[in-house]
Amino acid sequence: MTALSDLIAMRIRADGPMPISEFMHICLMHPENGYYATRDPLGRGGDFITAPEISQMFGELVGLSLAQAWLDQGAPTRFALAEAGPGRGTLMADLLRATRAVSGFHAAAELHLIETSATLRDVQRNTLSGHPATWHEHHGTLPDLPLFLIANEFFDALPVRQYERAGSLWRERCVGLEGGRLRPGLGAPLPLGGLDHRLEDTRDGDVVEVSSESAAVAKAIGTRIAAHGGAALIFDYGDWRSLGDTLQAVKGHRTADPFEAPGTADLTAHVDFEALAHATPSAHSRLTAQGVFLERLGITARAKALARRLEGAALEAHVAAHRRLTHPEEMGTVFKVIAFHPETAAPPPGTTP
Ligand code: SAH
């Protein structure tokens, strides 16, 4: 038992079974014992690894795509360069290094980082030393400027609710207690107008996931882009319209039981990109596989250039990292990117053929 399993069990005894979204929120965000509050999950001996931690090429190419979008919109002389959930700050550091050669980009950029974890803010401060930044708890405090934003594996950390189809009704999957242990169970069948469109592509017993927080963040970011200009590049694993129970716990690079030892494993759910696209009032690009995006931006040429300076184990690791980011059997297809952009501007390079 962990401190959080006691707390969750106590709440369930008082209020009844808990939506998965509330469970995720407590596990990840509890100020003392939450997963993100208590550790650096990406550090040495961490629980999982992300694209920017695999290779510098990821952040470099993302940076050049974003800088090209900035140029395409007339290179506004002041803009917010923002990241949601910057982790160790590696993606932003690689982006900043790659865009040094883009004339005027750094001078115009104000760096804004949306991060709730104090532990990770410290790591970011260290990684990005030399680049003054403003940290935000929430996107709501971003300045009213053109917004050029990146987010990698951010939306998958936002809570989802789960519903299992029962005829034309839905039963919410909730966390309850079974013999004193936390276990998932199903609520009573209810009509849910917000899920009418899912009656088309689901059958009895199918689970669908809804993240109202993700939709709210996508709407807020897209509203800023529509009003002030800018672009957002959002990377995550998931699909256009997610189907099935994708709640996953990862601990020490292995999947774990999400209901065992809450607060000690990373919890994520696949991103429903259709829901993000529908929530944004800005225009959006097509959903693009990460491997395709990186190939369009020339990752192979960049990989070859970097390989010239490497040999032995370092060269092997570099070749493996390139494959890991782009290959369909690795992160190339499961991970996807969607861009938000103003109606009047082109989407960032890499997101269109
Ligand atoms: N983008 C990084 C880290 C991904 S891990 C990378 O690719 O390596 C998820 C990140 O989102 C962490 O920095 C975590 O602290 C942050 N995060 C999770 N939920 C958040 C929320 N609701 N608000 C702000 N940051 C959040």
PDB file of N, CA and C and ligand atoms in Angstrom, residues 25 28-29 35-37 39 41-42 48-54 58 83-92 113-121 124 136-139 150-159 213 217 235-236 266 268 335, ligand 1:
ATOM      1  N   HIS A  25      -5.602  11.910 -11.979  1.00  0.00           N
ATOM      2  CA  HIS A  25      -5.182  13.218 -11.494  1.00  0.00           C
ATOM      3  C   HIS A  25      -4.482  13.090 -10.135  1.00  0.00           C
ATOM      4  N   LEU A  28      -0.986  11.282 -10.528  1.00  0.00           N
ATOM      5  CA  LEU A  28       0.077  12.042 -11.199  1.00  0.00           C
ATOM      6  C   LEU A  28       0.389  13.343 -10.473  1.00  0.00           C
ATOM      7  N   MET A  29      -0.633  13.997  -9.955  1.00  0.00           N
ATOM      8  CA  MET A  29      -0.481  15.396  -9.558  1.00  0.00           C
ATOM      9  C   MET A  29      -0.569  15.664  -8.064  1.00  0.00           C
ATOM     10  N   TYR A  35       2.996  11.218  -8.796  1.00  0.00           N
ATOM     11  CA  TYR A  35       4.127  10.715  -9.583  1.00  0.00           C
ATOM     12  C   TYR A  35       5.030  11.841 -10.069  1.00  0.00           C
ATOM     13  N   TYR A  36       4.442  12.870 -10.685  1.00  0.00           N
ATOM     14  CA  TYR A  36       5.274  13.942 -11.248  1.00  0.00           C
ATOM     15  C   TYR A  36       5.831  14.860 -10.167  1.00  0.00           C
ATOM     16  N   ALA A  37       5.104  14.961  -9.030  1.00  0.00           N
ATOM     17  CA  ALA A  37       5.573  15.864  -7.980  1.00  0.00           C
ATOM     18  C   ALA A  37       6.819  15.313  -7.293  1.00  0.00           C
ATOM     19  N   ARG A  39       9.289  13.031  -8.505  1.00  0.00           N
ATOM     20  CA  ARG A  39      10.475  12.475  -9.178  1.00  0.00           C
ATOM     21  C   ARG A  39      10.689  13.061 -10.564  1.00  0.00           C
ATOM     22  N   PRO A  41      10.920  11.458 -13.893  1.00  0.00           N
ATOM     23  CA  PRO A  41      10.688  10.121 -14.462  1.00  0.00           C
ATOM     24  C   PRO A  41      11.570   9.817 -15.670  1.00  0.00           C
ATOM     25  N   LEU A  42      12.213  10.864 -16.203  1.00  0.00           N
ATOM     26  CA  LEU A  42      12.999  10.686 -17.431  1.00  0.00           C
ATOM     27  C   LEU A  42      14.489  10.612 -17.149  1.00  0.00           C
ATOM     28  N   PHE A  48      10.604   5.954 -18.063  1.00  0.00           N
ATOM     29  CA  PHE A  48      10.342   5.874 -19.510  1.00  0.00           C
ATOM     30  C   PHE A  48      11.250   6.845 -20.247  1.00  0.00           C
ATOM     31  N   ILE A  49      11.317   6.682 -21.565  1.00  0.00           N
ATOM     32  CA  ILE A  49      12.171   7.568 -22.372  1.00  0.00           C
ATOM     33  C   ILE A  49      11.331   8.160 -23.488  1.00  0.00           C
ATOM     34  N   THR A  50      11.612   9.401 -23.836  1.00  0.00           N
ATOM     35  CA  THR A  50      10.810  10.093 -24.842  1.00  0.00           C
ATOM     36  C   THR A  50      11.688  10.455 -26.038  1.00  0.00           C
ATOM     37  N   ALA A  51      11.050  10.858 -27.139  1.00  0.00           N
ATOM     38  CA  ALA A  51      11.765  11.150 -28.386  1.00  0.00           C
ATOM     39  C   ALA A  51      12.942  12.122 -28.195  1.00  0.00           C
ATOM     40  N   PRO A  52      12.746  13.262 -27.509  1.00  0.00           N
ATOM     41  CA  PRO A  52      13.899  14.168 -27.372  1.00  0.00           C
ATOM     42  C   PRO A  52      15.040  13.572 -26.556  1.00  0.00           C
ATOM     43  N   GLU A  53      14.710  12.626 -25.662  1.00  0.00           N
ATOM     44  CA  GLU A  53      15.767  11.991 -24.858  1.00  0.00           C
ATOM     45  C   GLU A  53      16.477  10.899 -25.659  1.00  0.00           C
ATOM     46  N   ILE A  54      15.867  10.470 -26.762  1.00  0.00           N
ATOM     47  CA  ILE A  54      16.479   9.422 -27.590  1.00  0.00           C
ATOM     48  C   ILE A  54      17.538  10.017 -28.502  1.00  0.00           C
ATOM     49  N   PHE A  58      15.488  14.985 -32.891  1.00  0.00           N
ATOM     50  CA  PHE A  58      14.057  15.265 -32.738  1.00  0.00           C
ATOM     51  C   PHE A  58      13.829  16.760 -32.480  1.00  0.00           C
ATOM     52  N   GLU A  83       6.448  25.775 -24.406  1.00  0.00           N
ATOM     53  CA  GLU A  83       6.365  24.315 -24.378  1.00  0.00           C
ATOM     54  C   GLU A  83       5.448  23.891 -23.240  1.00  0.00           C
ATOM     55  N   ALA A  84       4.579  22.935 -23.537  1.00  0.00           N
ATOM     56  CA  ALA A  84       3.728  22.343 -22.493  1.00  0.00           C
ATOM     57  C   ALA A  84       4.371  21.035 -22.050  1.00  0.00           C
ATOM     58  N   GLY A  85       4.658  20.910 -20.773  1.00  0.00           N
ATOM     59  CA  GLY A  85       5.259  19.681 -20.222  1.00  0.00           C
ATOM     60  C   GLY A  85       6.653  19.434 -20.744  1.00  0.00           C
ATOM     61  N   PRO A  86       7.610  20.331 -20.442  1.00  0.00           N
ATOM     62  CA  PRO A  86       8.946  20.238 -21.049  1.00  0.00           C
ATOM     63  C   PRO A  86       9.852  19.127 -20.498  1.00  0.00           C
ATOM     64  N   GLY A  87       9.401  18.367 -19.498  1.00  0.00           N
ATOM     65  CA  GLY A  87      10.224  17.250 -19.009  1.00  0.00           C
ATOM     66  C   GLY A  87      11.569  17.736 -18.496  1.00  0.00           C
ATOM     67  N   ARG A  88      12.655  17.224 -19.089  1.00  0.00           N
ATOM     68  CA  ARG A  88      14.002  17.635 -18.671  1.00  0.00           C
ATOM     69  C   ARG A  88      14.494  18.887 -19.414  1.00  0.00           C
ATOM     70  N   GLY A  89      13.675  19.418 -20.315  1.00  0.00           N
ATOM     71  CA  GLY A  89      14.076  20.623 -21.057  1.00  0.00           C
ATOM     72  C   GLY A  89      14.927  20.314 -22.283  1.00  0.00           C
ATOM     73  N   THR A  90      15.068  19.037 -22.585  1.00  0.00           N
ATOM     74  CA  THR A  90      15.961  18.610 -23.674  1.00  0.00           C
ATOM     75  C   THR A  90      15.444  19.053 -25.039  1.00  0.00           C
ATOM     76  N   LEU A  91      14.145  18.873 -25.269  1.00  0.00           N
ATOM     77  CA  LEU A  91      13.552  19.258 -26.560  1.00  0.00           C
ATOM     78  C   LEU A  91      13.757  20.758 -26.791  1.00  0.00           C
ATOM     79  N   MET A  92      13.477  21.566 -25.777  1.00  0.00           N
ATOM     80  CA  MET A  92      13.622  23.015 -25.937  1.00  0.00           C
ATOM     81  C   MET A  92      15.089  23.398 -26.141  1.00  0.00           C
ATOM     82  N   LEU A 113       7.331  28.252 -20.253  1.00  0.00           N
ATOM     83  CA  LEU A 113       7.254  26.813 -20.020  1.00  0.00           C
ATOM     84  C   LEU A 113       6.087  26.506 -19.085  1.00  0.00           C
ATOM     85  N   ILE A 114       5.216  25.603 -19.541  1.00  0.00           N
ATOM     86  CA  ILE A 114       4.064  25.208 -18.714  1.00  0.00           C
ATOM     87  C   ILE A 114       4.431  23.902 -18.027  1.00  0.00           C
ATOM     88  N   GLU A 115       4.623  23.965 -16.734  1.00  0.00           N
ATOM     89  CA  GLU A 115       5.102  22.796 -15.988  1.00  0.00           C
ATOM     90  C   GLU A 115       4.598  22.861 -14.558  1.00  0.00           C
ATOM     91  N   THR A 116       3.971  21.780 -14.112  1.00  0.00           N
ATOM     92  CA  THR A 116       3.460  21.759 -12.742  1.00  0.00           C
ATOM     93  C   THR A 116       4.477  21.195 -11.746  1.00  0.00           C
ATOM     94  N   SER A 117       5.386  20.354 -12.214  1.00  0.00           N
ATOM     95  CA  SER A 117       6.288  19.669 -11.273  1.00  0.00           C
ATOM     96  C   SER A 117       7.475  20.549 -10.882  1.00  0.00           C
ATOM     97  N   ALA A 118       7.632  20.764  -9.562  1.00  0.00           N
ATOM     98  CA  ALA A 118       8.755  21.581  -9.080  1.00  0.00           C
ATOM     99  C   ALA A 118      10.083  20.867  -9.361  1.00  0.00           C
ATOM    100  N   THR A 119      10.083  19.551  -9.246  1.00  0.00           N
ATOM    101  CA  THR A 119      11.303  18.772  -9.507  1.00  0.00           C
ATOM    102  C   THR A 119      11.758  18.982 -10.948  1.00  0.00           C
ATOM    103  N   LEU A 120      10.808  18.872 -11.882  1.00  0.00           N
ATOM    104  CA  LEU A 120      11.181  19.021 -13.293  1.00  0.00           C
ATOM    105  C   LEU A 120      11.485  20.474 -13.648  1.00  0.00           C
ATOM    106  N   ARG A 121      10.841  21.430 -12.990  1.00  0.00           N
ATOM    107  CA  ARG A 121      11.200  22.843 -13.233  1.00  0.00           C
ATOM    108  C   ARG A 121      12.678  23.067 -12.917  1.00  0.00           C
ATOM    109  N   GLN A 124      14.698  21.667 -15.692  1.00  0.00           N
ATOM    110  CA  GLN A 124      14.574  22.537 -16.882  1.00  0.00           C
ATOM    111  C   GLN A 124      15.425  23.799 -16.737  1.00  0.00           C
ATOM    112  N   HIS A 136       4.942  28.550 -15.985  1.00  0.00           N
ATOM    113  CA  HIS A 136       3.496  28.683 -15.752  1.00  0.00           C
ATOM    114  C   HIS A 136       2.954  27.359 -15.215  1.00  0.00           C
ATOM    115  N   GLU A 137       1.990  27.479 -14.308  1.00  0.00           N
ATOM    116  CA  GLU A 137       1.268  26.297 -13.815  1.00  0.00           C
ATOM    117  C   GLU A 137       0.304  25.810 -14.883  1.00  0.00           C
ATOM    118  N   HIS A 138      -0.091  26.741 -15.755  1.00  0.00           N
ATOM    119  CA  HIS A 138      -1.281  26.549 -16.563  1.00  0.00           C
ATOM    120  C   HIS A 138      -1.164  27.463 -17.789  1.00  0.00           C
ATOM    121  N   HIS A 139      -1.732  27.032 -18.922  1.00  0.00           N
ATOM    122  CA  HIS A 139      -1.662  27.843 -20.147  1.00  0.00           C
ATOM    123  C   HIS A 139      -2.358  29.201 -20.003  1.00  0.00           C
ATOM    124  N   ILE A 150       5.191  23.929 -28.564  1.00  0.00           N
ATOM    125  CA  ILE A 150       5.410  22.496 -28.771  1.00  0.00           C
ATOM    126  C   ILE A 150       4.941  21.733 -27.540  1.00  0.00           C
ATOM    127  N   ALA A 151       4.511  20.498 -27.786  1.00  0.00           N
ATOM    128  CA  ALA A 151       4.120  19.617 -26.689  1.00  0.00           C
ATOM    129  C   ALA A 151       4.434  18.192 -27.130  1.00  0.00           C
ATOM    130  N   ASN A 152       5.286  17.534 -26.380  1.00  0.00           N
ATOM    131  CA  ASN A 152       5.578  16.123 -26.667  1.00  0.00           C
ATOM    132  C   ASN A 152       5.236  15.295 -25.440  1.00  0.00           C
ATOM    133  N   GLU A 153       4.408  14.297 -25.629  1.00  0.00           N
ATOM    134  CA  GLU A 153       3.965  13.449 -24.508  1.00  0.00           C
ATOM    135  C   GLU A 153       3.455  14.291 -23.344  1.00  0.00           C
ATOM    136  N   PHE A 154       2.709  15.315 -23.655  1.00  0.00           N
ATOM    137  CA  PHE A 154       2.048  16.137 -22.634  1.00  0.00           C
ATOM    138  C   PHE A 154       0.579  15.725 -22.512  1.00  0.00           C
ATOM    139  N   PHE A 155      -0.115  15.676 -23.642  1.00  0.00           N
ATOM    140  CA  PHE A 155      -1.552  15.387 -23.597  1.00  0.00           C
ATOM    141  C   PHE A 155      -1.851  13.983 -23.061  1.00  0.00           C
ATOM    142  N   ASP A 156      -0.901  13.041 -23.253  1.00  0.00           N
ATOM    143  CA  ASP A 156      -1.162  11.676 -22.764  1.00  0.00           C
ATOM    144  C   ASP A 156      -1.181  11.603 -21.239  1.00  0.00           C
ATOM    145  N   ALA A 157      -0.667  12.661 -20.582  1.00  0.00           N
ATOM    146  CA  ALA A 157      -0.657  12.682 -19.114  1.00  0.00           C
ATOM    147  C   ALA A 157      -1.927  13.331 -18.551  1.00  0.00           C
ATOM    148  N   LEU A 158      -2.766  13.879 -19.424  1.00  0.00           N
ATOM    149  CA  LEU A 158      -3.984  14.536 -18.930  1.00  0.00           C
ATOM    150  C   LEU A 158      -5.085  13.475 -18.725  1.00  0.00           C
ATOM    151  N   PRO A 159      -5.859  13.639 -17.657  1.00  0.00           N
ATOM    152  CA  PRO A 159      -6.819  12.600 -17.265  1.00  0.00           C
ATOM    153  C   PRO A 159      -7.893  12.317 -18.313  1.00  0.00           C
ATOM    154  N   GLU A 213     -10.135  17.690 -20.116  1.00  0.00           N
ATOM    155  CA  GLU A 213      -9.013  18.594 -19.872  1.00  0.00           C
ATOM    156  C   GLU A 213      -8.189  18.788 -21.157  1.00  0.00           C
ATOM    157  N   VAL A 217      -7.527  22.366 -23.045  1.00  0.00           N
ATOM    158  CA  VAL A 217      -6.184  22.907 -23.337  1.00  0.00           C
ATOM    159  C   VAL A 217      -6.056  23.170 -24.841  1.00  0.00           C
ATOM    160  N   PHE A 235       2.785  16.366 -30.341  1.00  0.00           N
ATOM    161  CA  PHE A 235       3.212  14.981 -30.587  1.00  0.00           C
ATOM    162  C   PHE A 235       2.705  14.096 -29.460  1.00  0.00           C
ATOM    163  N   ASP A 236       2.233  12.913 -29.836  1.00  0.00           N
ATOM    164  CA  ASP A 236       1.867  11.960 -28.795  1.00  0.00           C
ATOM    165  C   ASP A 236       1.546  10.622 -29.414  1.00  0.00           C
ATOM    166  N   ASP A 266       4.183   5.864 -13.922  1.00  0.00           N
ATOM    167  CA  ASP A 266       3.620   6.864 -14.826  1.00  0.00           C
ATOM    168  C   ASP A 266       2.290   6.335 -15.350  1.00  0.00           C
ATOM    169  N   THR A 268      -0.649   6.973 -18.309  1.00  0.00           N
ATOM    170  CA  THR A 268      -0.987   7.718 -19.523  1.00  0.00           C
ATOM    171  C   THR A 268      -2.186   7.066 -20.208  1.00  0.00           C
ATOM    172  N   PHE A 335       3.433   7.026 -32.718  1.00  0.00           N
ATOM    173  CA  PHE A 335       3.468   8.447 -32.365  1.00  0.00           C
ATOM    174  C   PHE A 335       3.054   9.263 -33.568  1.00  0.00           C
TER     175      PHE A 335
HETATM  176  N1  SAH B   1       7.969  16.669 -23.139  1.00  0.00           N
HETATM  177  C1  SAH B   1       8.923  15.946 -22.332  1.00  0.00           C
HETATM  178  C2  SAH B   1       8.316  15.312 -21.077  1.00  0.00           C
HETATM  179  C3  SAH B   1       7.121  14.423 -21.221  1.00  0.00           C
HETATM  180  S1  SAH B   1       6.555  13.836 -19.637  1.00  0.00           S
HETATM  181  C4  SAH B   1       9.650  14.939 -23.174  1.00  0.00           C
HETATM  182  O1  SAH B   1       9.239  14.722 -24.304  1.00  0.00           O
HETATM  183  O2  SAH B   1      10.641  14.372 -22.708  1.00  0.00           O
HETATM  184  C5  SAH B   1       5.166  14.877 -19.294  1.00  0.00           C
HETATM  185  C6  SAH B   1       5.522  16.288 -18.884  1.00  0.00           C
HETATM  186  O3  SAH B   1       4.312  17.013 -18.693  1.00  0.00           O
HETATM  187  C7  SAH B   1       6.293  16.422 -17.588  1.00  0.00           C
HETATM  188  O4  SAH B   1       7.145  17.534 -17.699  1.00  0.00           O
HETATM  189  C8  SAH B   1       5.172  16.665 -16.581  1.00  0.00           C
HETATM  190  O5  SAH B   1       5.607  17.205 -15.382  1.00  0.00           O
HETATM  191  C9  SAH B   1       4.277  17.578 -17.373  1.00  0.00           C
HETATM  192  N2  SAH B   1       2.879  17.625 -16.980  1.00  0.00           N
HETATM  193  C10 SAH B   1       2.047  16.581 -16.822  1.00  0.00           C
HETATM  194  N3  SAH B   1       0.794  17.005 -16.560  1.00  0.00           N
HETATM  195  C11 SAH B   1       0.833  18.339 -16.572  1.00  0.00           C
HETATM  196  C12 SAH B   1      -0.155  19.368 -16.380  1.00  0.00           C
HETATM  197  N4  SAH B   1      -1.412  19.077 -16.114  1.00  0.00           N
HETATM  198  N5  SAH B   1       0.240  20.647 -16.475  1.00  0.00           N
HETATM  199  C13 SAH B   1       1.530  20.952 -16.771  1.00  0.00           C
HETATM  200  N6  SAH B   1       2.491  20.031 -16.953  1.00  0.00           N
HETATM  201  C14 SAH B   1       2.153  18.752 -16.850  1.00  0.00           C
END
